[in-house]
Amino acid sequence: MVNKNILKIRKKLDKLDDNLIEIIRKRTRLIDIVIKNKKFKKDIVDKKRISVILKNIKSKRKKIDPKITKKIWESMINAFIDYEYRNFKKK
């Protein structure tokens, strides 16, 4: 039998997951606007921007395992790069 405290915590986690999904949806809409503003497919990967993002999260991760935040952001960046390639319509 599952501990009642664990069930309560899992409900909180589910609520956080719902919030994260909404944030990802909003981020995707912004990425769609970015895609429309890029002229060439070669512009999709911006290594300087990626470096800035990773530095920014490094300075903001207080009381969080740094490996977790780095892996999450790298994964998210790669997922959105893939999304941009799949949705880029210009030549």
Short mmCIF file of C-alpha atoms in Angstrom, two decimals, residues 17-79:
data_model
loop_
_atom_site.label_atom_id
_atom_site.label_comp_id
_atom_site.label_asym_id
_atom_site.label_seq_id
_atom_site.Cartn_x
_atom_site.Cartn_y
_atom_site.Cartn_z
CA ASP A 17 3.74 19.23 -14.04
CA ASP A 18 0.53 20.86 -15.28
CA ASN A 19 2.13 24.28 -14.70
CA LEU A 20 5.28 23.21 -16.56
CA ILE A 21 3.19 22.02 -19.52
CA GLU A 22 1.53 25.44 -19.69
CA ILE A 23 4.94 27.17 -19.56
CA ILE A 24 6.25 24.90 -22.34
CA ARG A 25 3.15 25.71 -24.43
CA LYS A 26 3.81 29.45 -23.98
CA ARG A 27 7.50 28.97 -24.79
CA THR A 28 6.56 27.07 -27.95
CA ARG A 29 4.36 29.94 -29.13
CA LEU A 30 7.31 32.32 -28.68
CA ILE A 31 9.57 29.92 -30.58
CA ASP A 32 7.02 29.93 -33.42
CA ILE A 33 7.43 33.71 -33.63
CA VAL A 34 11.22 33.35 -33.58
CA ILE A 35 11.03 30.82 -36.44
CA LYS A 36 9.02 33.29 -38.54
CA ASN A 37 11.71 35.90 -37.99
CA LYS A 38 14.63 33.71 -39.03
CA LYS A 39 15.56 33.98 -42.69
CA PHE A 40 17.69 30.87 -43.08
CA LYS A 41 17.71 27.40 -41.58
CA LYS A 42 21.37 27.89 -40.68
CA ASP A 43 20.21 30.59 -38.23
CA ILE A 44 18.39 28.05 -36.05
CA VAL A 45 21.35 27.10 -33.87
CA ASP A 46 22.79 30.17 -32.15
CA LYS A 47 25.73 28.93 -30.06
CA LYS A 48 26.27 32.33 -28.43
CA ARG A 49 22.62 32.42 -27.30
CA ILE A 50 22.86 28.87 -25.94
CA SER A 51 25.98 29.82 -24.00
CA VAL A 52 24.24 32.87 -22.52
CA ILE A 53 21.20 30.80 -21.51
CA LEU A 54 23.34 28.17 -19.78
CA LYS A 55 25.35 30.87 -17.97
CA ASN A 56 22.14 32.57 -16.85
CA ILE A 57 20.67 29.43 -15.36
CA LYS A 58 23.98 28.67 -13.69
CA SER A 59 23.76 31.95 -11.78
CA LYS A 60 20.10 31.39 -10.85
CA ARG A 61 20.16 27.82 -9.56
CA LYS A 62 20.12 28.39 -5.84
CA LYS A 63 19.61 25.32 -3.69
CA ILE A 64 19.13 23.14 -6.80
CA ASP A 65 21.47 20.40 -7.92
CA PRO A 66 23.39 22.12 -10.76
CA LYS A 67 23.55 18.91 -12.79
CA ILE A 68 19.76 18.71 -12.84
CA THR A 69 19.23 22.25 -14.12
CA LYS A 70 22.01 21.96 -16.71
CA LYS A 71 20.65 18.67 -18.05
CA ILE A 72 17.08 19.95 -18.14
CA TRP A 73 18.03 23.14 -19.99
CA GLU A 74 20.31 21.35 -22.45
CA SER A 75 17.55 18.86 -23.15
CA MET A 76 14.99 21.64 -23.59
CA ILE A 77 17.30 23.62 -25.88
CA ASN A 78 17.92 20.54 -28.03
CA ALA A 79 14.20 19.72 -28.15
#
